[in-house]
Coordinates of N, CA, C and O in Angstrom, one line a residue:
L1 N 53.2 7.2 -40.4 CA 52.9 8.5 -39.8 C 51.9 8.3 -38.6 O 50.9 7.6 -38.8
Y2 N 52.2 8.9 -37.5 CA 51.3 8.7 -36.3 C 50.3 9.9 -36.2 O 50.6 11.0 -36.3
H3 N 49.0 9.5 -36.2 CA 48.0 10.5 -35.9 C 47.4 10.3 -34.5 O 46.9 9.2 -34.2
P4 N 47.4 11.3 -33.6 CA 46.9 11.2 -32.3 C 45.3 11.0 -32.4 O 44.7 11.5 -33.4
P5 N 44.7 10.3 -31.5 CA 43.3 10.0 -31.5 C 42.5 11.3 -31.3 O 43.0 12.3 -30.7
H6 N 41.4 11.5 -32.1 CA 40.6 12.7 -31.9 C 40.0 12.8 -30.5 O 39.6 11.8 -29.9
P7 N 40.0 14.1 -30.0 CA 39.3 14.2 -28.7 C 37.8 13.9 -28.9 O 37.3 14.1 -29.9
P8 N 37.1 13.4 -27.8 CA 35.7 13.0 -28.0 C 34.9 14.3 -28.2 O 35.2 15.4 -27.7
H9 N 33.8 14.2 -29.0 CA 33.0 15.3 -29.3 C 32.2 15.7 -28.0 O 31.8 14.7 -27.2
P10 N 31.9 16.9 -27.8 CA 31.1 17.3 -26.6 C 29.7 16.7 -26.8 O 29.3 16.6 -28.0
P11 N 29.0 16.3 -25.8 CA 27.7 15.6 -26.0 C 26.7 16.7 -26.5 O 26.8 17.9 -26.3
H12 N 25.7 16.2 -27.3 CA 24.7 17.0 -27.9 C 23.9 17.5 -26.8 O 23.6 16.8 -25.8
P13 N 23.4 18.8 -26.9 CA 22.6 19.4 -25.7 C 21.4 18.5 -25.3 O 21.0 18.6 -24.2
H14 N 20.8 17.8 -26.3 CA 19.6 17.1 -26.0 C 19.9 15.6 -25.5 O 19.0 14.9 -25.1
Q15 N 21.2 15.3 -25.5 CA 21.6 13.9 -25.1 C 21.9 14.1 -23.6 O 22.8 14.8 -23.3
H16 N 21.3 13.3 -22.8 CA 21.6 13.3 -21.4 C 22.6 12.2 -21.1 O 22.5 11.1 -21.6
H17 N 23.6 12.6 -20.3 CA 24.7 11.6 -19.9 C 24.0 10.6 -19.0 O 23.5 11.0 -18.0
R18 N 24.1 9.3 -19.3 CA 23.5 8.3 -18.4 C 24.4 7.9 -17.3 O 25.6 7.6 -17.5
T19 N 23.9 8.1 -16.1 CA 24.6 7.7 -14.9 C 23.8 6.6 -14.2 O 22.6 6.4 -14.5
M20 N 24.4 5.9 -13.3 CA 23.6 4.9 -12.5 C 22.6 5.6 -11.7 O 22.8 6.6 -11.0
R21 N 21.4 5.0 -11.7 CA 20.3 5.7 -11.1 C 20.2 5.5 -9.6 O 19.5 6.2 -8.9
K22 N 20.8 4.4 -9.1 CA 20.8 4.0 -7.7 C 19.4 4.2 -7.1 O 18.5 3.6 -7.5
R23 N 19.2 5.1 -6.1 CA 17.9 5.1 -5.4 C 16.9 6.0 -6.1 O 15.8 6.2 -5.6
L24 N 17.3 6.6 -7.2 CA 16.2 7.4 -7.9 C 15.1 6.6 -8.4 O 14.0 7.1 -8.6
A25 N 15.4 5.4 -8.8 CA 14.4 4.5 -9.4 C 13.4 3.8 -8.4 O 12.9 2.8 -8.6
Q26 N 13.3 4.4 -7.1 CA 12.6 3.8 -6.1 C 11.1 3.7 -6.4 O 10.4 2.7 -6.2
F27 N 10.5 4.8 -6.9 CA 9.0 4.9 -7.0 C 8.7 5.2 -8.5 O 9.5 5.7 -9.2
R28 N 7.5 4.8 -8.9 CA 7.0 5.1 -10.2 C 6.7 6.6 -10.4 O 6.2 7.2 -9.5
K29 N 7.0 7.1 -11.6 CA 6.6 8.6 -11.8 C 5.2 8.7 -12.3 O 4.5 9.7 -12.0
L30 N 4.6 7.7 -12.8 CA 3.2 7.7 -13.3 C 2.9 8.8 -14.3 O 1.8 9.3 -14.4
G31 N 3.9 9.2 -15.0 CA 3.8 10.2 -16.1 C 3.2 11.6 -15.6 O 2.5 12.3 -16.2
R32 N 3.6 11.9 -14.3 CA 3.1 13.2 -13.8 C 4.2 13.9 -13.1 O 5.2 13.3 -12.7
T33 N 4.0 15.2 -12.8 CA 5.0 16.0 -12.0 C 4.8 15.4 -10.5 O 3.7 14.9 -10.2
P34 N 5.8 15.5 -9.7 CA 5.7 15.0 -8.4 C 4.5 15.6 -7.6 O 3.8 14.9 -6.9
D35 N 4.2 16.9 -7.8 CA 3.0 17.5 -7.1 C 1.7 16.9 -7.6 O 0.9 16.6 -6.7
H36 N 1.6 16.7 -8.9 CA 0.4 16.1 -9.4 C 0.2 14.7 -8.9 O -0.8 14.2 -8.5
K37 N 1.4 13.9 -8.9 CA 1.3 12.5 -8.5 C 0.9 12.4 -7.0 O 0.1 11.6 -6.6
W38 N 1.4 13.3 -6.2 CA 1.1 13.3 -4.7 C -0.4 13.7 -4.5 O -1.0 13.1 -3.7
A39 N -0.8 14.6 -5.3 CA -2.2 15.0 -5.2 C -3.1 13.9 -5.6 O -4.1 13.6 -4.9
M40 N -2.8 13.2 -6.7 CA -3.5 12.0 -7.1 C -3.5 10.9 -6.1 O -4.6 10.3 -5.7
L41 N -2.4 10.6 -5.4 CA -2.3 9.5 -4.4 C -3.1 9.9 -3.2 O -3.7 9.1 -2.6
R42 N -3.1 11.2 -2.8 CA -3.8 11.6 -1.6 C -5.3 11.4 -1.9 O -6.1 10.9 -1.1
N43 N -5.8 11.8 -3.1 CA -7.1 11.6 -3.5 C -7.5 10.0 -3.5 O -8.6 9.7 -3.0
M44 N -6.6 9.3 -4.0 CA -6.9 7.8 -4.1 C -6.9 7.2 -2.7 O -7.8 6.3 -2.5
V45 N -6.0 7.6 -1.8 CA -6.0 6.9 -0.5 C -7.2 7.4 0.3 O -7.9 6.6 1.0
T46 N -7.7 8.6 0.0 CA -8.9 9.0 0.7 C -10.1 8.2 0.2 O -10.9 7.7 1.0
S47 N -10.2 8.0 -1.1 CA -11.3 7.1 -1.7 C -11.2 5.7 -1.2 O -12.2 5.1 -0.9
L48 N -9.9 5.2 -1.1 CA -9.7 3.8 -0.7 C -10.2 3.6 0.8 O -10.9 2.6 1.1
I49 N -9.9 4.6 1.7 CA -10.4 4.4 3.0 C -11.9 4.5 3.1 O -12.6 3.8 3.8
K50 N -12.5 5.5 2.3 CA -13.9 5.7 2.3 C -14.6 4.4 1.8 O -15.6 4.0 2.4
H51 N -14.2 3.9 0.6 CA -14.9 2.8 0.0 C -14.3 1.4 0.3 O -14.9 0.4 0.0
E52 N -13.1 1.4 0.8 CA -12.3 0.1 1.1 C -12.0 -0.7 -0.1 O -11.4 -1.8 0.0
R53 N -12.4 -0.3 -1.3 CA -12.0 -1.0 -2.6 C -12.1 0.0 -3.7 O -13.2 0.6 -3.8
I54 N -11.1 0.1 -4.5 CA -11.2 1.0 -5.7 C -10.6 0.3 -6.9 O -9.8 -0.6 -6.8
V55 N -11.1 0.7 -8.1 CA -10.6 0.1 -9.3 C -9.7 1.2 -10.0 O -10.1 2.3 -10.1
T56 N -8.5 0.9 -10.3 CA -7.6 1.8 -10.9 C -6.6 1.1 -11.9 O -6.8 -0.1 -12.1
T57 N -5.6 1.8 -12.4 CA -4.6 1.1 -13.2 C -3.6 0.3 -12.3 O -3.5 0.7 -11.2
L58 N -3.0 -0.7 -12.8 CA -2.1 -1.6 -12.1 C -1.0 -0.8 -11.4 O -0.7 -0.9 -10.3
P59 N -0.2 0.1 -12.2 CA 0.9 0.8 -11.6 C 0.4 1.8 -10.5 O 1.1 1.9 -9.5
K60 N -0.7 2.4 -10.7 CA -1.2 3.3 -9.7 C -1.6 2.6 -8.4 O -1.3 3.0 -7.3
A61 N -2.2 1.3 -8.6 CA -2.6 0.5 -7.4 C -1.3 0.1 -6.7 O -1.3 0.2 -5.5
K62 N -0.3 -0.3 -7.4 CA 0.9 -0.7 -6.8 C 1.6 0.4 -6.0 O 2.2 0.3 -5.0
E63 N 1.5 1.6 -6.6 CA 2.1 2.8 -5.9 C 1.3 3.2 -4.7 O 1.9 3.7 -3.7
L64 N 0.0 3.0 -4.8 CA -0.9 3.4 -3.7 C -0.7 2.5 -2.4 O -0.9 3.0 -1.3
R65 N -0.3 1.3 -2.7 CA 0.0 0.3 -1.6 C 0.8 1.0 -0.4 O 0.4 0.8 0.7
F66 N 1.9 1.5 -0.8 CA 2.8 2.1 0.2 C 2.1 3.1 1.1 O 2.2 3.0 2.3
L67 N 1.4 4.0 0.5 CA 0.8 5.1 1.2 C -0.4 4.5 2.1 O -0.6 4.8 3.2
A68 N -1.2 3.6 1.5 CA -2.4 3.0 2.2 C -1.9 2.2 3.4 O -2.5 2.3 4.4
D69 N -0.8 1.5 3.3 CA -0.2 0.7 4.4 C 0.3 1.7 5.5 O 0.2 1.4 6.7
K70 N 1.0 2.7 5.1 CA 1.6 3.7 6.0 C 0.5 4.3 6.8 O 0.6 4.5 8.0
I71 N -0.6 4.7 6.2 CA -1.7 5.4 6.8 C -2.4 4.5 7.9 O -2.7 4.9 9.0
I72 N -2.5 3.2 7.6 CA -3.0 2.3 8.6 C -2.1 2.2 9.8 O -2.5 2.1 10.9
G73 N -0.8 2.3 9.5 CA 0.2 2.3 10.6 C -0.1 3.5 11.6 O 0.0 3.3 12.8
Y74 N -0.4 4.6 11.0 CA -0.7 5.8 11.9 C -2.0 5.5 12.7 O -2.1 5.8 13.9
A75 N -3.0 4.8 12.1 CA -4.2 4.6 12.7 C -4.1 3.6 13.9 O -4.8 3.6 14.9
K76 N -3.2 2.6 13.7 CA -3.0 1.6 14.7 C -2.4 2.2 16.0 O -2.7 1.7 17.1
K77 N -1.6 3.2 15.9 CA -1.0 3.8 17.0 C -2.0 4.7 17.8 O -1.9 4.8 19.0
D78 N -2.9 5.3 17.0 CA -4.0 6.1 17.6 C -3.5 7.1 18.6 O -3.9 7.2 19.8
S79 N -2.6 8.0 18.1 CA -2.1 9.1 18.9 C -2.5 10.4 18.3 O -2.9 10.4 17.1
I80 N -2.4 11.5 18.9 CA -2.7 12.7 18.4 C -1.8 13.0 17.2 O -2.2 13.5 16.2
H81 N -0.5 12.7 17.4 CA 0.5 12.9 16.4 C 0.1 12.0 15.1 O 0.2 12.6 14.0
G82 N -0.3 10.8 15.3 CA -0.7 9.9 14.2 C -1.8 10.5 13.4 O -1.9 10.5 12.2
R83 N -2.8 11.1 14.2 CA -3.9 11.7 13.6 C -3.5 13.0 12.8 O -4.0 13.2 11.7
Q84 N -2.6 13.8 13.3 CA -2.1 14.9 12.6 C -1.3 14.5 11.2 O -1.5 15.1 10.2
L85 N -0.5 13.4 11.3 CA 0.1 12.9 10.1 C -0.9 12.4 9.1 O -0.7 12.6 7.9
A86 N -1.9 11.8 9.6 CA -3.0 11.2 8.7 C -3.7 12.4 8.0 O -4.0 12.4 6.8
L87 N -4.0 13.4 8.8 CA -4.7 14.6 8.2 C -3.9 15.3 7.2 O -4.5 16.1 6.4
R88 N -2.6 15.2 7.2 CA -1.8 15.8 6.2 C -2.0 15.1 4.8 O -1.8 15.7 3.8
V89 N -2.3 13.9 4.8 CA -2.5 13.1 3.6 C -4.0 13.0 3.2 O -4.3 13.2 2.1
V90 N -4.8 12.5 4.1 CA -6.2 12.2 3.8 C -6.9 13.6 3.7 O -6.7 14.4 4.5
R91 N -7.8 13.7 2.7 CA -8.4 15.0 2.4 C -9.7 15.3 3.2 O -10.1 16.4 3.2
E92 N -10.3 14.3 3.8 CA -11.6 14.6 4.4 C -11.6 14.1 5.9 O -11.2 13.0 6.2
K93 N -12.1 15.0 6.8 CA -12.1 14.7 8.2 C -12.8 13.4 8.6 O -12.4 12.6 9.3
P94 N -14.1 13.2 8.1 CA -14.9 12.1 8.4 C -14.1 10.8 8.0 O -14.3 9.7 8.7
V95 N -13.3 10.8 6.9 CA -12.6 9.6 6.5 C -11.5 9.4 7.5 O -11.2 8.2 7.7
V96 N -10.9 10.4 8.0 CA -9.8 10.2 9.0 C -10.5 9.5 10.3 O -9.9 8.6 10.9
T97 N -11.7 10.0 10.7 CA -12.4 9.4 11.8 C -12.6 7.9 11.5 O -12.4 7.1 12.4
K98 N -13.0 7.6 10.3 CA -13.3 6.2 10.0 C -11.9 5.4 10.1 O -11.9 4.3 10.6
L99 N -10.9 6.0 9.6 CA -9.6 5.4 9.6 C -9.2 5.0 11.0 O -8.7 3.9 11.3
F100 N -9.4 5.9 12.0 CA -9.0 5.7 13.4 C -9.9 4.8 14.2 O -9.5 4.2 15.1
E101 N -11.2 5.0 13.8 CA -12.2 4.2 14.7 C -12.6 2.8 14.1 O -13.0 1.9 14.8
V102 N -12.4 2.6 12.8 CA -12.8 1.3 12.1 C -11.6 0.6 11.7 O -11.3 -0.6 12.1
L103 N -10.8 1.2 10.8 CA -9.6 0.5 10.3 C -8.5 0.2 11.2 O -7.9 -0.9 11.2
G104 N -8.2 1.2 12.1 CA -7.1 1.0 13.1 C -7.3 -0.2 13.9 O -6.5 -1.2 13.9
P105 N -8.5 -0.3 14.6 CA -8.7 -1.5 15.5 C -8.8 -2.7 14.7 O -8.4 -3.8 15.2
R106 N -9.3 -2.7 13.5 CA -9.4 -3.9 12.6 C -8.1 -4.6 12.4 O -8.0 -5.8 12.4
Y107 N -7.0 -3.8 12.3 CA -5.8 -4.4 11.9 C -4.8 -4.4 13.1 O -3.6 -4.5 12.9
E108 N -5.3 -4.3 14.3 CA -4.4 -4.2 15.5 C -3.5 -5.4 15.6 O -2.3 -5.3 16.1
D109 N -3.9 -6.7 15.2 CA -3.1 -7.8 15.4 C -2.5 -8.2 14.0 O -2.0 -9.3 13.9
R110 N -2.6 -7.4 13.0 CA -2.0 -7.7 11.7 C -0.7 -6.8 11.6 O -0.9 -5.6 11.7
S111 N 0.4 -7.5 11.3 CA 1.6 -6.6 11.2 C 2.0 -6.4 9.8 O 2.9 -7.2 9.3
G112 N 1.4 -5.5 9.1 CA 1.7 -5.3 7.7 C 0.8 -6.0 6.7 O 0.1 -6.9 7.1
G113 N 0.9 -5.6 5.5 CA 0.1 -6.3 4.4 C -1.4 -6.0 4.6 O -2.2 -7.0 4.6
Y114 N -1.8 -4.8 4.7 CA -3.2 -4.4 4.9 C -4.0 -4.3 3.6 O -5.2 -4.3 3.6
T115 N -3.3 -4.2 2.5 CA -3.9 -4.0 1.2 C -3.7 -5.3 0.3 O -2.7 -6.0 0.5
R116 N -4.5 -5.4 -0.7 CA -4.4 -6.5 -1.7 C -4.6 -5.9 -3.0 O -5.6 -5.1 -3.2
V117 N -3.7 -6.2 -4.0 CA -3.9 -5.7 -5.3 C -4.2 -6.9 -6.2 O -3.4 -7.8 -6.2
L118 N -5.3 -6.9 -6.9 CA -5.7 -8.0 -7.8 C -5.8 -7.4 -9.2 O -6.5 -6.5 -9.5
K119 N -5.1 -8.0 -10.1 CA -5.1 -7.5 -11.5 C -6.3 -8.0 -12.2 O -6.7 -9.2 -12.0
L120 N -7.0 -7.1 -12.9 CA -8.3 -7.6 -13.5 C -7.9 -8.2 -14.9 O -6.9 -7.9 -15.5
S121 N -8.8 -9.0 -15.4 CA -8.5 -9.8 -16.6 C -8.5 -9.0 -17.9 O -7.9 -9.2 -18.8
R122 N -9.4 -7.9 -17.8 CA -9.6 -7.1 -19.1 C -8.9 -5.8 -18.9 O -9.1 -5.1 -17.9
P123 N -8.0 -5.4 -19.9 CA -7.5 -4.0 -19.9 C -8.5 -3.0 -20.2 O -9.6 -3.3 -20.7
R124 N -8.2 -1.7 -19.9 CA -9.1 -0.6 -20.1 C -9.4 -0.4 -21.6 O -8.5 -0.5 -22.4
R125 N -10.6 -0.2 -21.9 CA -11.1 -0.1 -23.4 C -10.3 0.9 -24.2 O -9.8 0.7 -25.2
G126 N -10.2 2.2 -23.6 CA -9.7 3.2 -24.4 C -8.2 3.2 -24.8 O -7.8 3.4 -25.9
D127 N -7.4 2.8 -23.8 CA -5.9 2.8 -24.0 C -5.2 1.5 -23.7 O -4.0 1.5 -23.6
N128 N -6.0 0.4 -23.4 CA -5.5 -0.9 -23.2 C -4.6 -0.9 -22.0 O -3.7 -1.8 -21.9
A129 N -4.9 0.0 -21.0 CA -4.1 -0.1 -19.7 C -4.5 -1.3 -18.8 O -5.7 -1.5 -18.7
D130 N -3.5 -1.9 -18.2 CA -3.8 -3.0 -17.3 C -4.6 -2.4 -16.0 O -4.1 -1.4 -15.5
M131 N -5.7 -3.0 -15.7 CA -6.5 -2.5 -14.6 C -6.3 -3.4 -13.4 O -6.0 -4.6 -13.5
A132 N -6.6 -2.9 -12.2 CA -6.5 -3.7 -11.0 C -7.5 -3.2 -10.0 O -8.0 -2.0 -10.1
V133 N -7.8 -4.0 -9.0 CA -8.6 -3.6 -7.9 C -7.6 -3.5 -6.7 O -6.8 -4.5 -6.5
I134 N -7.7 -2.5 -5.9 CA -6.9 -2.5 -4.7 C -7.9 -2.4 -3.6 O -8.9 -1.6 -3.6
E135 N -7.8 -3.2 -2.5 CA -8.7 -3.2 -1.4 C -8.0 -3.5 -0.1 O -6.9 -4.1 -0.1
Y136 N -8.6 -3.1 1.0 CA -8.2 -3.5 2.3 C -8.6 -4.9 2.6 O -9.7 -5.3 2.2
V137 N -7.7 -5.7 3.2 CA -8.0 -7.1 3.5 C -8.9 -7.1 4.8 O -9.0 -6.1 5.5
D138 N -9.4 -8.3 5.1 CA -10.1 -8.6 6.4 C -11.4 -7.7 6.5 O -11.7 -7.2 7.6
R139 N -12.1 -7.5 5.4 CA -13.3 -6.7 5.5 C -14.5 -7.5 5.0 O -14.3 -8.5 4.3
P140 N -15.7 -7.2 5.4 CA -16.9 -7.9 4.9 C -17.0 -7.7 3.4 O -16.8 -6.7 2.9
G141 N -17.4 -8.8 2.7 CA -17.6 -8.7 1.3 C -16.3 -8.6 0.4 O -16.4 -8.1 -0.6
E142 N -15.2 -9.1 0.9 CA -14.0 -9.0 0.2 C -13.9 -10.1 -0.9 O -14.6 -11.1 -0.7
I143 N -13.1 -9.9 -2.0 CA -13.1 -10.7 -3.1 C -12.5 -12.1 -2.7 O -12.9 -13.2 -3.0
R144 N -11.4 -12.0 -1.8 CA -10.7 -13.3 -1.5 C -10.4 -13.2 0.0 O -9.9 -12.2 0.5
A145 N -10.7 -14.2 0.8 CA -10.5 -14.2 2.2 C -9.0 -14.1 2.6 O -8.1 -14.7 1.9
A146 N -8.7 -13.3 3.6 CA -7.3 -13.0 4.0 C -6.9 -14.1 5.0 O -7.7 -14.7 5.6
R147 N -5.5 -14.3 5.0 CA -5.0 -15.3 6.0 C -5.2 -14.7 7.4 O -5.0 -13.5 7.6
V148 N -5.5 -15.5 8.4 CA -5.6 -15.0 9.8 C -4.3 -14.7 10.3 O -3.3 -15.5 10.3
P149 N -4.1 -13.5 10.9 CA -2.8 -13.1 11.5 C -2.4 -14.0 12.7 O -3.3 -14.5 13.4
E150 N -1.1 -14.2 12.8 CA -0.6 -15.1 13.9 C -1.1 -14.7 15.3 O -1.6 -15.6 16.1
K151 N -1.1 -13.4 15.6 CA -1.5 -13.0 16.9 C -2.9 -13.3 17.2 O -3.3 -13.7 18.3
R152 N -3.8 -13.2 16.2 CA -5.2 -13.5 16.4 C -5.4 -15.0 16.6 O -6.2 -15.4 17.4
K153 N -4.6 -15.8 15.9 CA -4.7 -17.3 16.0 C -4.3 -17.6 17.4 O -5.0 -18.4 18.1
E154 N -3.2 -17.1 17.9 CA -2.7 -17.4 19.3 C -3.8 -17.0 20.3 O -4.2 -17.8 21.2
R155 N -4.4 -15.8 20.2 CA -5.4 -15.4 21.1 C -6.5 -16.3 21.1 O -7.1 -16.6 22.2
Y156 N -7.0 -16.6 19.9 CA -8.2 -17.5 19.7 C -8.0 -18.9 20.4 O -8.8 -19.3 21.1
F157 N -6.8 -19.5 20.1 CA -6.5 -20.8 20.7 C -6.3 -20.7 22.2 O -6.7 -21.7 22.9
N158 N -5.7 -19.7 22.8 CA -5.6 -19.5 24.2 C -7.0 -19.4 24.9 O -7.3 -20.1 25.9
N159 N -7.9 -18.6 24.3 CA -9.2 -18.5 24.8 C -10.0 -19.8 24.7 O -10.7 -20.2 25.6
L160 N -9.8 -20.6 23.6 CA -10.4 -21.9 23.4 C -9.9 -22.8 24.5 O -10.8 -23.5 25.1
R161 N -8.6 -22.8 24.8 CA -8.1 -23.7 25.8 C -8.8 -23.4 27.2 O -9.2 -24.3 27.9
E162 N -8.9 -22.1 27.5 CA -9.5 -21.7 28.8 C -10.9 -22.1 28.8 O -11.4 -22.6 29.9
V163 N -11.7 -22.0 27.7 CA -13.1 -22.4 27.6 C -13.2 -23.9 27.9 O -14.0 -24.4 28.7
Y164 N -12.3 -24.7 27.2 CA -12.4 -26.2 27.4 C -12.1 -26.6 28.8 O -12.8 -27.5 29.3
E165 N -11.1 -25.9 29.4 CA -10.7 -26.3 30.8 C -11.9 -25.9 31.7 O -12.2 -26.6 32.7
S166 N -12.6 -24.8 31.5 CA -13.7 -24.4 32.4 C -14.9 -25.4 32.3 O -15.6 -25.6 33.2
V167 N -15.0 -26.0 31.1 CA -16.0 -27.0 30.9 C -15.7 -28.3 31.5 O -16.5 -29.2 31.7
G168 N -14.3 -28.6 31.6 CA -13.8 -29.8 32.1 C -13.2 -30.7 31.1 O -13.0 -31.9 31.3
I169 N -12.9 -30.2 29.9 CA -12.2 -31.0 28.8 C -10.7 -30.7 29.0 O -10.3 -29.5 28.9
E170 N -10.0 -31.7 29.0 CA -8.5 -31.5 29.2 C -7.9 -31.4 27.9 O -8.2 -32.0 26.9
S171 N -6.9 -30.5 27.7 CA -6.2 -30.3 26.4 C -5.2 -31.4 26.2 O -4.5 -31.8 27.1
V172 N -5.1 -31.8 25.0 CA -4.2 -32.9 24.6 C -3.0 -32.2 23.9 O -3.2 -31.7 22.8
E173 N -1.8 -32.1 24.5 CA -0.7 -31.6 23.8 C 0.1 -32.6 23.0 O 0.2 -33.7 23.5
R174 N 0.5 -32.3 21.8 CA 1.2 -33.3 21.0 C 2.7 -33.1 21.1 O 3.2 -32.1 21.1

């Protein structure tokens, strides 16, 4: 006797049908609503520009990198539009001034990689969360010296060559 196969049961209302997430999995949710997460990242980037180094959890630090590097990009261009874009994110006017007058010029010959995330050895006491330090590179008193950007190296060696030639020392090319 032939029994046709049963039709599949409708999914339970609490069961979500799993589809491929594709580009949805781009950023971390950090256990917050998007508005709360954005508010937190804005506060953090403001503090980071102000103090140039902050201690936070590892996932938050990794998420903050994108925003912190993007803001420096605005500061390097130093246009009115860049300033307006930065003011949409950074919460304090004096911090934006510091961004454009101190950090922008500091990174003019570095193309990307303005932040460094260092994982701390001890997790947080209360909830055992991995902690990290996020800081801007190339600043006085940094934990680990940054690599010199190529553009700065070239400029330094060209100036050095001119100084040697003005003194009368010939350059030896290999």
